[in-house]
Amino acid sequence: MNIKELTYYIQSANINFLIGSGASRPYLATLGSIEKLLTRLNDDMTSHFEPKYKIAEASIYKAFYDSVIAPNRLYHKSGTDYSETKKNYQNYLITWNSLLNKRHSRILKKQLNIFTTNIDLMIEDAANGMGIELNDGFRGSINPIYDEANFMKSIMQTSIHFQHTSEIPVFNLLKIHGSINWSGHNNHIVHERFWSYYVDEEIKKIGDDRFVNLFNIGSDGRETEKTYEQIIEDAEELELLYEASEYDAFITAYKKFIIVNPTKRKFAETVLDYHFYELMRLYSNALEKENSVLFVVGFSFADEHIATLTRRSAENNPTLKVIIFTYCDEEEESFKKNIGIDSTCVNNNILIITPTKIKELNVDEEYKNAVSDIEHLDMNAVNKIFEYINKTIHASYE
């Protein structure tokens, strides 16, 4: 897939993005081994509950909270990592707002779907004050309520003097795994302004030293992840000192977040909840549309359910193109395994683009300079590719 082909799809296809935790680097941590830890822990807790498992559960939740959720608090948002991550998302929105405006097809709506498993607020934060139409699914001003029916709505703008009407670009933000600022109220999802306060208070009551640290710290200061067995052993030691019931209030406060926790039982949880089921349905429907493209950034397809839905859509819809950008060359094989295309895809329409491949596919002088300095296909590098395409599309299409 070279830049010329990418330009064609941008001009002629229904645009979708699947964004994972890798896109929020370097400010927010990726899931790492948390999914595997929680999945195994859930299996053990189901078969035979012991107090040590509750301590381990609380510790894993706290690690996820500290690395992914807590940094979204207003007073935490500072530093170069935050600025870099926010800038990446802003550049993404600015570039695609321009690309949608420049598309010469009057048949295609000026909409872009952002499907994301990220529960953070980086995209909302980046869009704030930019004049970008970001549709997050909420409707209402004082007490907005979430409703999937609010998506896929076009916005028309009429000029003051000549009554000329034109469609303006809209970004539909569909958070498949929920969001840290969602809360349940009277069977509705509403905004929760003080979403972290209750969890913070419970952590303070317990104390950091009563949670298992998921990392070993070497003599050189380097951190290495503990194995599941090591975490359970540490939890057993804490069990001798503290009552497992002391963690109940923290776990209860944490579980008030309207999010799907990173376990392999995601789909079992989502189908029980109407909103998550609807979001998965909207994802599937978007990929089943004729002449659609799905760009994947920062997402490894370790989520089995999304991987299965994506592969099936590619098999059932030969007009769909799935274009996956991997952070490094070494990830290609694991991506193939995760999405289930170890050998080939039925319609040959799932493409995995590595840093080396993007260079090999763009050797012409016209495109070579646009990709020559790419070492990793992170959010910043992918943005630069689309920024180059944006510059090559003539403004007369607007």
PDB file of C-alpha atoms in Angstrom, residues 136-147 150 181-183 185 188-193:
ATOM      1  CA  ASP A 136     -19.131  11.700  21.400  1.00  0.00           C
ATOM      2  CA  GLY A 137     -22.687  10.328  21.446  1.00  0.00           C
ATOM      3  CA  PHE A 138     -24.035  12.622  24.171  1.00  0.00           C
ATOM      4  CA  ARG A 139     -27.075  14.830  23.676  1.00  0.00           C
ATOM      5  CA  GLY A 140     -28.133  17.675  25.943  1.00  0.00           C
ATOM      6  CA  SER A 141     -26.466  20.665  27.559  1.00  0.00           C
ATOM      7  CA  ILE A 142     -26.923  20.621  31.335  1.00  0.00           C
ATOM      8  CA  ASN A 143     -27.299  16.865  31.911  1.00  0.00           C
ATOM      9  CA  PRO A 144     -26.244  15.214  28.631  1.00  0.00           C
ATOM     10  CA  ILE A 145     -27.311  11.606  28.074  1.00  0.00           C
ATOM     11  CA  TYR A 146     -25.469   9.070  25.937  1.00  0.00           C
ATOM     12  CA  ASP A 147     -27.350   7.484  23.053  1.00  0.00           C
ATOM     13  CA  ASN A 150     -26.824  10.386  18.149  1.00  0.00           C
ATOM     14  CA  ASN A 181     -16.063   9.964  32.506  1.00  0.00           C
ATOM     15  CA  TRP A 182     -19.171   7.813  32.009  1.00  0.00           C
ATOM     16  CA  SER A 183     -21.481   7.043  34.895  1.00  0.00           C
ATOM     17  CA  HIS A 185     -27.906   7.016  36.304  1.00  0.00           C
ATOM     18  CA  HIS A 188     -28.745   5.956  31.263  1.00  0.00           C
ATOM     19  CA  ILE A 189     -25.091   6.820  30.717  1.00  0.00           C
ATOM     20  CA  VAL A 190     -24.327  10.368  31.862  1.00  0.00           C
ATOM     21  CA  HIS A 191     -21.211  12.505  32.302  1.00  0.00           C
ATOM     22  CA  GLU A 192     -19.423  12.034  35.626  1.00  0.00           C
ATOM     23  CA  ARG A 193     -17.398  15.146  36.500  1.00  0.00           C
TER      24      ARG A 193
END
